[in-house]
CSV table of C-alpha atoms and ligand atoms in Angstrom, one decimal:
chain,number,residue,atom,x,y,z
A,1,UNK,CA,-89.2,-7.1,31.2
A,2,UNK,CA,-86.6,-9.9,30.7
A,3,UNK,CA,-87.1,-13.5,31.6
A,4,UNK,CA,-85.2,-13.1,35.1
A,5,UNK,CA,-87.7,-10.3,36.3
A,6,UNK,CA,-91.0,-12.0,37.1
A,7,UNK,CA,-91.3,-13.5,40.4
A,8,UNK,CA,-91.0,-16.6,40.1
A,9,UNK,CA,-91.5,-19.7,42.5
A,10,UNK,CA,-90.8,-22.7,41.9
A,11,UNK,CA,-93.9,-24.0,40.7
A,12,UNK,CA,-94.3,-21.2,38.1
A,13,UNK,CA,-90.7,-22.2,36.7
A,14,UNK,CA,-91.3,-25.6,36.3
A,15,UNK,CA,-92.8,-25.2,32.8
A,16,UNK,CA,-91.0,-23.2,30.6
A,17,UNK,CA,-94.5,-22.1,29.0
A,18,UNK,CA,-94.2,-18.0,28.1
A,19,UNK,CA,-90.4,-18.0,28.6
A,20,UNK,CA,-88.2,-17.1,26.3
A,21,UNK,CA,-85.0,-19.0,25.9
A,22,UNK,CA,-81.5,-18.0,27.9
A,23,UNK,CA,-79.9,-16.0,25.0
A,24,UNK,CA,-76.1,-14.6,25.6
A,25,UNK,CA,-74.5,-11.2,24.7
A,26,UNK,CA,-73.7,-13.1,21.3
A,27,UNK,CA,-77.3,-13.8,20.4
A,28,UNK,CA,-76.6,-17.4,21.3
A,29,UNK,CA,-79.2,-19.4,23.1
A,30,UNK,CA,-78.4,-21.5,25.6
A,31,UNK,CA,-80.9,-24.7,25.5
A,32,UNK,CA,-78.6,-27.4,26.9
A,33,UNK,CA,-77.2,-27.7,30.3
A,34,UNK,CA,-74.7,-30.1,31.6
A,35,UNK,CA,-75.2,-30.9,35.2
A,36,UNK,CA,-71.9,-33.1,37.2
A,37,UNK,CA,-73.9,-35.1,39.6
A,38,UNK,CA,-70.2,-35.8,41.3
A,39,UNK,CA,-66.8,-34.9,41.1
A,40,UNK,CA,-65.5,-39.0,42.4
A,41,UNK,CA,-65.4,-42.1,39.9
A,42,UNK,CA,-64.8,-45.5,40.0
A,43,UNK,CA,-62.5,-45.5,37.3
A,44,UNK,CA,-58.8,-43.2,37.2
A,45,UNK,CA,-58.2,-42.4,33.0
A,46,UNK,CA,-54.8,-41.2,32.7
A,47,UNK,CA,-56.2,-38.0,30.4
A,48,UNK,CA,-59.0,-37.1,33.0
A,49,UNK,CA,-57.5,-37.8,36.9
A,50,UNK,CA,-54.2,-37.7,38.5
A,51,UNK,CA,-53.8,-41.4,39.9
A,52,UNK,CA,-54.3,-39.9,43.7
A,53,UNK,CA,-56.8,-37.3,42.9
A,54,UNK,CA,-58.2,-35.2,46.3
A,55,UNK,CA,-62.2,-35.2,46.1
A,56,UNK,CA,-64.2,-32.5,47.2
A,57,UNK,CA,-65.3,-33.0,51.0
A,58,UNK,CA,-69.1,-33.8,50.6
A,59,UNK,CA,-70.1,-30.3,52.3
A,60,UNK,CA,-68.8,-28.3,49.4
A,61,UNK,CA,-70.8,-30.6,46.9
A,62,UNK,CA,-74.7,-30.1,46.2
A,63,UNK,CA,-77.1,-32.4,48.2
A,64,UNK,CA,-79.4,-34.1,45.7
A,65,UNK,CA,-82.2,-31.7,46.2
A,66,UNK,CA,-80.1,-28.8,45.6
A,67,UNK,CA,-79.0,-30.6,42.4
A,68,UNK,CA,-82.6,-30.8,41.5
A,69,UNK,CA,-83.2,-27.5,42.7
A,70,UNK,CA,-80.9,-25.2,40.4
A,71,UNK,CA,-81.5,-27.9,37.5
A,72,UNK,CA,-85.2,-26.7,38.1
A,73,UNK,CA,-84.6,-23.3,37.0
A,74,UNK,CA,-82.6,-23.4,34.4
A,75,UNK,CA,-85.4,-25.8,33.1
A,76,UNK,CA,-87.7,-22.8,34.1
A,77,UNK,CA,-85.8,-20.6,32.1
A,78,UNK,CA,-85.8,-22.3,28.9
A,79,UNK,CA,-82.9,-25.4,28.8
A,80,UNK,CA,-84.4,-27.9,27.0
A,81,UNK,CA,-81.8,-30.9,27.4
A,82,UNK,CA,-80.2,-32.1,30.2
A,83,UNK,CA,-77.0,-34.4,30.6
A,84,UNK,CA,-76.1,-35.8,34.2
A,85,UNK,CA,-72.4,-36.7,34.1
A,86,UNK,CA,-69.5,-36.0,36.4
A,87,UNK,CA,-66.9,-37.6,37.8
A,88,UNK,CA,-68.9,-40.6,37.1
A,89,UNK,CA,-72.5,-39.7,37.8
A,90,UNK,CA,-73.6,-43.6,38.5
A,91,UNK,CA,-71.2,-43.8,41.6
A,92,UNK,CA,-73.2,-40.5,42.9
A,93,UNK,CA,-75.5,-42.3,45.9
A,94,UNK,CA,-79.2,-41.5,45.1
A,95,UNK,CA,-79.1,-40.9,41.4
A,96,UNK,CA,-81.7,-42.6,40.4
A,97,UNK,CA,-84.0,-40.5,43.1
A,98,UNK,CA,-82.4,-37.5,40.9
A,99,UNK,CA,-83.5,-38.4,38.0
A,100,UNK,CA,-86.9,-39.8,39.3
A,101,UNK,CA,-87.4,-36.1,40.5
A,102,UNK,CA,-85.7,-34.2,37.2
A,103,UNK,CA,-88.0,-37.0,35.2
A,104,UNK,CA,-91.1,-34.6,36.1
A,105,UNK,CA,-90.3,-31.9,33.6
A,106,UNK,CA,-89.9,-34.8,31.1
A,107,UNK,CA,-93.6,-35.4,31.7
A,108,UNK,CA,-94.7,-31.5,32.2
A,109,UNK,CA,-92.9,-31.2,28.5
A,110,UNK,CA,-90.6,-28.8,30.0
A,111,UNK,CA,-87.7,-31.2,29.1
A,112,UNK,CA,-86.9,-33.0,25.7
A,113,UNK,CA,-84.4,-34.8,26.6
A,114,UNK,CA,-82.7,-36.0,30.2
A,115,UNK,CA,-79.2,-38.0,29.0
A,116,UNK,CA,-76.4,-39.2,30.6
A,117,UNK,CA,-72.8,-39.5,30.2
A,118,UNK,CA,-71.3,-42.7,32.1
A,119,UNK,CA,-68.3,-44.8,32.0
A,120,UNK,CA,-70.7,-47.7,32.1
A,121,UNK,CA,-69.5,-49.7,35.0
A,122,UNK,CA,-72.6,-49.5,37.0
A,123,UNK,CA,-75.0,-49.7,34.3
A,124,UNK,CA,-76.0,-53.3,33.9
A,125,UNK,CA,-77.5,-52.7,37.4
A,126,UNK,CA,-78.9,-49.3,36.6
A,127,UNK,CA,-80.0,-49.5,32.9
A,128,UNK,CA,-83.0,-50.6,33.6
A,129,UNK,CA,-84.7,-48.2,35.8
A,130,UNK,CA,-83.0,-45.6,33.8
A,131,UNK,CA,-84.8,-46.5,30.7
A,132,UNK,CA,-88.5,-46.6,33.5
A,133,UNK,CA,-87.4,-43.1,34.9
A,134,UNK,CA,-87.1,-41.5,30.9
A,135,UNK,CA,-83.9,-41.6,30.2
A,136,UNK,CA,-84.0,-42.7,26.5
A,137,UNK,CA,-79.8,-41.8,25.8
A,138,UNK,CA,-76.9,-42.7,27.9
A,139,UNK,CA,-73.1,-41.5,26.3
A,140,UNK,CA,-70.8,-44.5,27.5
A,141,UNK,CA,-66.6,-44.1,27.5
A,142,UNK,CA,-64.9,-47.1,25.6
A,143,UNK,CA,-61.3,-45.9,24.6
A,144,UNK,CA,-60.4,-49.5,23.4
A,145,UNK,CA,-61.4,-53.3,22.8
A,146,UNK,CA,-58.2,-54.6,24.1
A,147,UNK,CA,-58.8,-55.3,28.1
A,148,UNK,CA,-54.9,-55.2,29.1
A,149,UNK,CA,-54.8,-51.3,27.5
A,150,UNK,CA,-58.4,-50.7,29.2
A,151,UNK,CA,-57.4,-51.8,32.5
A,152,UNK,CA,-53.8,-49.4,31.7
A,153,UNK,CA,-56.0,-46.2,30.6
A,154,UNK,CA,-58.6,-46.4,32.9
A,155,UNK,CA,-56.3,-47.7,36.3
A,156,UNK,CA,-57.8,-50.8,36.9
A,157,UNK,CA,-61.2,-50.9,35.2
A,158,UNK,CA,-62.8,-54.0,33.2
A,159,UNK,CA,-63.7,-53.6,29.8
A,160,UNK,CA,-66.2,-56.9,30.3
A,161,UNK,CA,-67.9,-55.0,33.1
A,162,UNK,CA,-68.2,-51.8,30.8
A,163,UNK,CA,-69.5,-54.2,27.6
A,164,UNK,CA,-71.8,-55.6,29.6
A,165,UNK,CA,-73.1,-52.5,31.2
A,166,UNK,CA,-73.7,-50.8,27.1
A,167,UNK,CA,-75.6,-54.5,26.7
A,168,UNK,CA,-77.7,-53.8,29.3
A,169,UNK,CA,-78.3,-50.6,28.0
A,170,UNK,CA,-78.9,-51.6,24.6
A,171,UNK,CA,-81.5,-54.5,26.0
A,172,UNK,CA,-83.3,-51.6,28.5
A,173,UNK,CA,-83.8,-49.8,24.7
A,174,UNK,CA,-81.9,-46.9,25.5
A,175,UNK,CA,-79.8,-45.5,22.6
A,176,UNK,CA,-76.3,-45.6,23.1
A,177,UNK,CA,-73.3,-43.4,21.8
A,178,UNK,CA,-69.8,-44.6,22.4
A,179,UNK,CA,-67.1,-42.0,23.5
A,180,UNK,CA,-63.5,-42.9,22.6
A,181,UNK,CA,-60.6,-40.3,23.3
A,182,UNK,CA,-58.2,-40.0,20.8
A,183,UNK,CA,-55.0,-40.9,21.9
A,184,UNK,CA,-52.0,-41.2,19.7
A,185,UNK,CA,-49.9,-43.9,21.7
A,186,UNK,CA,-52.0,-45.8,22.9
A,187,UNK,CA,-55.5,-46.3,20.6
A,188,UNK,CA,-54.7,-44.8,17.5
A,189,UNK,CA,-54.3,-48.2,15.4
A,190,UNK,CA,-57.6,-49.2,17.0
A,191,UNK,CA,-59.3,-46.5,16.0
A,192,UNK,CA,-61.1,-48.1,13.2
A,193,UNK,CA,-61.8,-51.2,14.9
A,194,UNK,CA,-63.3,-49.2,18.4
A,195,UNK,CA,-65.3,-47.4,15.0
A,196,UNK,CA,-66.4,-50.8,13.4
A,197,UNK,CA,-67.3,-52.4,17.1
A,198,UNK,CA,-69.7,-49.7,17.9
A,199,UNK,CA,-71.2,-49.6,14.3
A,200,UNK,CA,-71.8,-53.4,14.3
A,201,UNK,CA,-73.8,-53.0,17.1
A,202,UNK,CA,-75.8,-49.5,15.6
A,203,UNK,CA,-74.2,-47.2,18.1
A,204,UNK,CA,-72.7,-44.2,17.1
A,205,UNK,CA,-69.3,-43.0,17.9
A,206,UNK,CA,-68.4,-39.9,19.1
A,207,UNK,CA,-63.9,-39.5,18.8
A,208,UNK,CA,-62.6,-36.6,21.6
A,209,UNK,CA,-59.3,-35.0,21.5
A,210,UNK,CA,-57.6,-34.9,24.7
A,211,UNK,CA,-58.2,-31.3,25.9
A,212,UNK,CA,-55.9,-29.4,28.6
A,213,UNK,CA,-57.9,-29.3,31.6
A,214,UNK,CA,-56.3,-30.0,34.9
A,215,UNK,CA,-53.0,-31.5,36.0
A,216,UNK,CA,-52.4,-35.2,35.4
A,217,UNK,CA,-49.8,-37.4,36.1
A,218,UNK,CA,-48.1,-37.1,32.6
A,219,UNK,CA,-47.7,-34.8,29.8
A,220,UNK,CA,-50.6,-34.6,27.5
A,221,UNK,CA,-48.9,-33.5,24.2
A,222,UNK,CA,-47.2,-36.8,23.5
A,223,UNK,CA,-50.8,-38.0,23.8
A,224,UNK,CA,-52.5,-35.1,21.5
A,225,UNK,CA,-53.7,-37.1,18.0
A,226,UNK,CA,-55.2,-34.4,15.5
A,227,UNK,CA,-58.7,-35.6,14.5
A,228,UNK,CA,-58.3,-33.8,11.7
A,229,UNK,CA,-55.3,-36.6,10.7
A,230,UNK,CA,-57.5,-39.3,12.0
A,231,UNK,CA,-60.2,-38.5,9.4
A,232,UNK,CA,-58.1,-38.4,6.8
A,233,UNK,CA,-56.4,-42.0,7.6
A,234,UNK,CA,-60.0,-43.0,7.9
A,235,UNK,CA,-60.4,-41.6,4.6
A,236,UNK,CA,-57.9,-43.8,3.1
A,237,UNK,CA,-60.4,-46.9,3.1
A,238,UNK,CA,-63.5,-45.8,4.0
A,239,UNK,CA,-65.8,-43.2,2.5
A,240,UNK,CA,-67.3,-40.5,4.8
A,241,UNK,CA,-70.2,-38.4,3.9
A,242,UNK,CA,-70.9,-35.1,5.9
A,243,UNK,CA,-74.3,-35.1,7.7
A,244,UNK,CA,-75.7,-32.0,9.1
A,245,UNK,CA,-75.4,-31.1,12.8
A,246,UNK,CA,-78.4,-31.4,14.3
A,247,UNK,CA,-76.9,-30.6,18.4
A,248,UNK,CA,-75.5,-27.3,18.3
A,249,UNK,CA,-72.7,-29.1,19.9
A,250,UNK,CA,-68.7,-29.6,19.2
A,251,UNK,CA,-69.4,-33.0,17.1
A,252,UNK,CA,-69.4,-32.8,13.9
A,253,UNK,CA,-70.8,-35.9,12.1
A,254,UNK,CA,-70.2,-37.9,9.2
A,255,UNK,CA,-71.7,-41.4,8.0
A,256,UNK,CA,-69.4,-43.8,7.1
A,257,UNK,CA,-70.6,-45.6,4.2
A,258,UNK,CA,-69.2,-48.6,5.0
A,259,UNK,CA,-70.5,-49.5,8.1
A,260,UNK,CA,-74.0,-47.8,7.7
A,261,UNK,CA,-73.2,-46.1,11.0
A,262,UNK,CA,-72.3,-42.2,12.6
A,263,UNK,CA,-69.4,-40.8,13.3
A,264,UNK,CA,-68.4,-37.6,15.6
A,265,UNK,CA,-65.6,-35.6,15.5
A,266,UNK,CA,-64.9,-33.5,19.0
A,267,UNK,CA,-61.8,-31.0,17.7
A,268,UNK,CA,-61.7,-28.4,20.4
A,269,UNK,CA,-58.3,-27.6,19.4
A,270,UNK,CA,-58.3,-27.9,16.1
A,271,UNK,CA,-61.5,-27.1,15.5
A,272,UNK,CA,-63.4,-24.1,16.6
A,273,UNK,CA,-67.3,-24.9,17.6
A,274,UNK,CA,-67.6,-21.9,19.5
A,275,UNK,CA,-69.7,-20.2,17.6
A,276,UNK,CA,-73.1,-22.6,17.4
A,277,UNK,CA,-72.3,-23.4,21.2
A,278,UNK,CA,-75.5,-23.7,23.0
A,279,UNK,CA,-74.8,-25.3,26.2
A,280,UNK,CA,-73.5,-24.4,29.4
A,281,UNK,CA,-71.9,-26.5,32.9
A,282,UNK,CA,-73.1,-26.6,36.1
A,283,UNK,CA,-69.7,-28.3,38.4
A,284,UNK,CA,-71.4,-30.3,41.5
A,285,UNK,CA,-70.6,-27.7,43.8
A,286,UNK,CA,-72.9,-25.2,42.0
A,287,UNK,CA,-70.6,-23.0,39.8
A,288,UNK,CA,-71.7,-22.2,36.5
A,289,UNK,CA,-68.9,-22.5,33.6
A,290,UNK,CA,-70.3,-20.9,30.5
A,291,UNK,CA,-67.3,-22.1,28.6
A,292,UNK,CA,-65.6,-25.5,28.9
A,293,UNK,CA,-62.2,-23.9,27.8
A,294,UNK,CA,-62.4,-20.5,30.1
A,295,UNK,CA,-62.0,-19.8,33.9
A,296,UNK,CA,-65.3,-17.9,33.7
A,297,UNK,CA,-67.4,-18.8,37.0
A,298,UNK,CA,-70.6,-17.7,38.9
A,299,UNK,CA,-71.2,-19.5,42.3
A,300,UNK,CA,-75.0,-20.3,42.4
A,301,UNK,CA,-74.2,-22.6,45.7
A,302,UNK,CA,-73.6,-19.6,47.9
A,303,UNK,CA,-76.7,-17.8,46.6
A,304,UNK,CA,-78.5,-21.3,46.9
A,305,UNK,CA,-77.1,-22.0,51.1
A,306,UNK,CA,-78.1,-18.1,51.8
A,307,UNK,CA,-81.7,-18.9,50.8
A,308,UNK,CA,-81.9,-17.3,48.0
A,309,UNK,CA,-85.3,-17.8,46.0
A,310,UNK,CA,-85.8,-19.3,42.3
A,311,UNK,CA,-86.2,-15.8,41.0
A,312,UNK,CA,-82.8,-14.2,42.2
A,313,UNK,CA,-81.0,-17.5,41.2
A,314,UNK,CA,-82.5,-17.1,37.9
A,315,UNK,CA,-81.2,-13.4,38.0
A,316,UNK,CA,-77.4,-15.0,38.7
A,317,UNK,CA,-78.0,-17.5,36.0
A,318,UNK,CA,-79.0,-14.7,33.0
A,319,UNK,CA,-75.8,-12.5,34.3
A,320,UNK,CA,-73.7,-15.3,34.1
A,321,UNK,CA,-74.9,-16.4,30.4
A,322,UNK,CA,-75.0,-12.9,29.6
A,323,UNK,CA,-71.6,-12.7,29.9
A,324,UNK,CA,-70.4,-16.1,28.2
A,325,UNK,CA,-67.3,-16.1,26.8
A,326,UNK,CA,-66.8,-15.9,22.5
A,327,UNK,CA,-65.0,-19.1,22.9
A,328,UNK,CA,-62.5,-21.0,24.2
A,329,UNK,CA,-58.2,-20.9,24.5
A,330,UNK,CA,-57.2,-24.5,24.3
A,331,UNK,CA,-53.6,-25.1,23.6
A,332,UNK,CA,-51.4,-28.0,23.9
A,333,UNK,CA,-47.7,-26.9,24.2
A,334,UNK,CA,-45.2,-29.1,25.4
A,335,UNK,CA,-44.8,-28.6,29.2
A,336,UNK,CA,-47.3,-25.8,29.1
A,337,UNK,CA,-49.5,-25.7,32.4
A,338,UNK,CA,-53.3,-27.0,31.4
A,339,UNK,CA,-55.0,-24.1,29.7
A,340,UNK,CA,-57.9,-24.7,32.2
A,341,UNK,CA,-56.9,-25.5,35.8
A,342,UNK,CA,-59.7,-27.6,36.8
A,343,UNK,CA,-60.2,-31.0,35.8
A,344,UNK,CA,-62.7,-32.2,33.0
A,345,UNK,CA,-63.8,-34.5,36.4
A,346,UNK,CA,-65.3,-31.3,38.3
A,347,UNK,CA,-66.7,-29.4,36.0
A,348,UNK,CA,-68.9,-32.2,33.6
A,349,UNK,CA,-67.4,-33.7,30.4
B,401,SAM,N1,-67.3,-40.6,33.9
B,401,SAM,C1,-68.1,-40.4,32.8
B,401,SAM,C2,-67.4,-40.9,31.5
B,401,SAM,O1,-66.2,-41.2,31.6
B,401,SAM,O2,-68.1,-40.9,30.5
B,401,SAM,C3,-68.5,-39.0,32.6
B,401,SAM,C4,-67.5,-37.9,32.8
B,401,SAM,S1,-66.1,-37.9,31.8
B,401,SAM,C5,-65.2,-36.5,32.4
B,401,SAM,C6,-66.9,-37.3,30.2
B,401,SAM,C7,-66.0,-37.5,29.0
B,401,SAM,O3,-64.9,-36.7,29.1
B,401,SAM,C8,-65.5,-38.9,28.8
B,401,SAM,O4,-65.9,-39.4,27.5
B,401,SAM,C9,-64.0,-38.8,28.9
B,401,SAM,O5,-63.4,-39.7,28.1
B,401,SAM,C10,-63.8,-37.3,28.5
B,401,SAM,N2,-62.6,-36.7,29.0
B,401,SAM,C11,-62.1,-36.7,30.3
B,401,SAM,N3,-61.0,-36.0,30.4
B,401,SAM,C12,-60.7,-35.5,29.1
B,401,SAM,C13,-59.7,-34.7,28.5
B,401,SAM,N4,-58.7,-34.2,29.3
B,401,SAM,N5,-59.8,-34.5,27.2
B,401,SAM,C14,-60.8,-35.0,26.4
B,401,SAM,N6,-61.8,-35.7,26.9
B,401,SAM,C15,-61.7,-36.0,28.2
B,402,SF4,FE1,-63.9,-41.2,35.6
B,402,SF4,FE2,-65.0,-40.5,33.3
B,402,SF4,FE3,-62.8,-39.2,34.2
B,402,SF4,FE4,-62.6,-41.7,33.3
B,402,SF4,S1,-63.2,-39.9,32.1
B,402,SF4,S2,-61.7,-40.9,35.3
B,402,SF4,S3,-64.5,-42.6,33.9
B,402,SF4,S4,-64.7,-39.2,35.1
């Protein structure tokens, strides 16, 4: 019998106790889901949204107990980790009920781990009763320390609000890692310093290449910086020492010696993590990516609004990771249309 035969109710997927984990047709497991709460933000980043993006009308986008409902059985069937994000998942209205409710598999042991990815503009409010609900991590998106670029890179935002917001996290005790995308006209000097910043403060610092998903307003490969240069202009004064991955993710870390403090690296394009990937997207409107970089898609929302029960949504969740792609087809070529159509936004950075 494979995990997605047994009748299952809700209450009896709750704990993951006797399942085995979601493996796909390449022996991967998949332990690690990443759930976009919301496809709308606060904030515009040039490499993420066109300035004038067109949201989703609200009927197409999971109610928050449909959220916590799918979440639910993939927690059933063995995911282990779970990362809210979006859009920005902090401007989603109810959150914190959502993660109050998703909190209960932290205390059933069913979940290790309930993160969050946030631009950080609403988390000096919200910190707080992040860190009572469980949340113990939050991923926060700094591209810069200078406020004129932030406000340039972001449309309008303010880097003081965003600072503030990774204080308050800090001070709530949840462990922050800073996001920076890589971009070679506008941060690249500052790389070291946004490095440095984070470090003085013992966060670690994850570095993104810009990937091709969606249209923006301008052309991305002016914008593409190799990581792979990056390190080795980091090289040139400070000394990085490999460390082990421990994620199963696309970063791969180093300690800079320096500083005392972690580095990432997230090289989809001139790097390929496919093979250790363990994790898998569900977009706000219910459709499951497998792969950030394909067009692969199952639509759990239909099943879900046709009253389908936990066990036959299980059954479209196995199919769907059964059939997870090898890897991903990122390219950057000039004027190229984005290898992925849809935006990082919809489906869950
Ligand atoms: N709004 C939250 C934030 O900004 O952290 C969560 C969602 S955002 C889509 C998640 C991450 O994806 C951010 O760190 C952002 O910088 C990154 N991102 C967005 N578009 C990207 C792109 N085209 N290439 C690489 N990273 C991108
Ligand atoms: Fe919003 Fe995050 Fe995209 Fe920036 S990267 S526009 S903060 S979703």
């Amino acid at each position: 019998m494979t995990p997605y035969d047994a009748p299952a109710t809700q209450a009896t997927l709750a704990p993951a106790a006797g399942r085995g984990p979601l493996t796909d047709g390449l022996g991967r497991k998949v332990r690690y889901l990443r759930l976009s709460v919301t496809d709308r933000c606060d904030l515009r980043c040039v490499y993420c949204m066109a300035e004038h993006m067109r949201f989703l009308p609200k009927a197409e986008v999971l109610t928050l107990e449909e959220l916590d409902r799918v979440a639910s059985v993939f927690v059933g069937l063995g995911v282990r980790k779970l990362r809210l994000t979006g859009g920005e998942p902090l401007v989603r209205k109810g959150v914190l009920t959502l993660v109050e409710s998703l909190s209960r598999h932290l205390k059933s042991g069913a979940l290790d781990e309930l993160a969050l990815t946030t631009n950080g503009t609403r988390l000096a409010a919200l910190a707080p009763d992040l860190a009572r609900l469980g949340v113990r991590r939050v991923n926060v998106s700094m591209d810069t320390l200078r406020p004129d670029l932030f406000a340039r890179l972001t449309r309008g935002g303010d880097l003081g609000q965003v600072q503030g917001g990774i204080e308050a996290a800090a001070a709530a005790g949840l462990e922050v890692k800073i996001n920076a995308v890589a971009l070679a006209r506008d941060n690249a000097v500052e790389i070291p310093a946004v490095i440095a910043w984070a470090h003085a403060r013992g966060f670690a610092i994850t570095l993104i290449e810009t990937m091709p998903m969606g249209e923006i307003d301008e052309d991305r490969t002016d914008q593409f910086l190799s990581l792979a240069q990056v390190r080795s202009d980091l090289e040139s004064f400070w000394t990085l020492r490999d460390v082990a991955a421990t994620t199963g993710g696309p970063a791969r870390y180093v300690e800079v010696a320096e500083t005392g403090g972690r580095l990432g690296f997230i090289t989809p394009l001139s790097h390929n993590f496919c093979e250790s990937c363990n994790r898998v997207r569900l977009t706000c409107t219910g459709t499951l990516h497998t792969c950030l970089g394909q067009e692969d898609a199952t639509d759990l929302r239909a099943a879900l609004r046709a009253g389908a029960s936990d066990a036959e949504l299980a059954g479209l969740i196995g199919e769907g990771i059964g059939a997870k792609p090898r890897g991903h087809d990122f390219r950057i070529e000039r004027g190229a249309a984005p290898s992925v159509s849809r935006h990082m936004s919809a489906t869950g950075g």
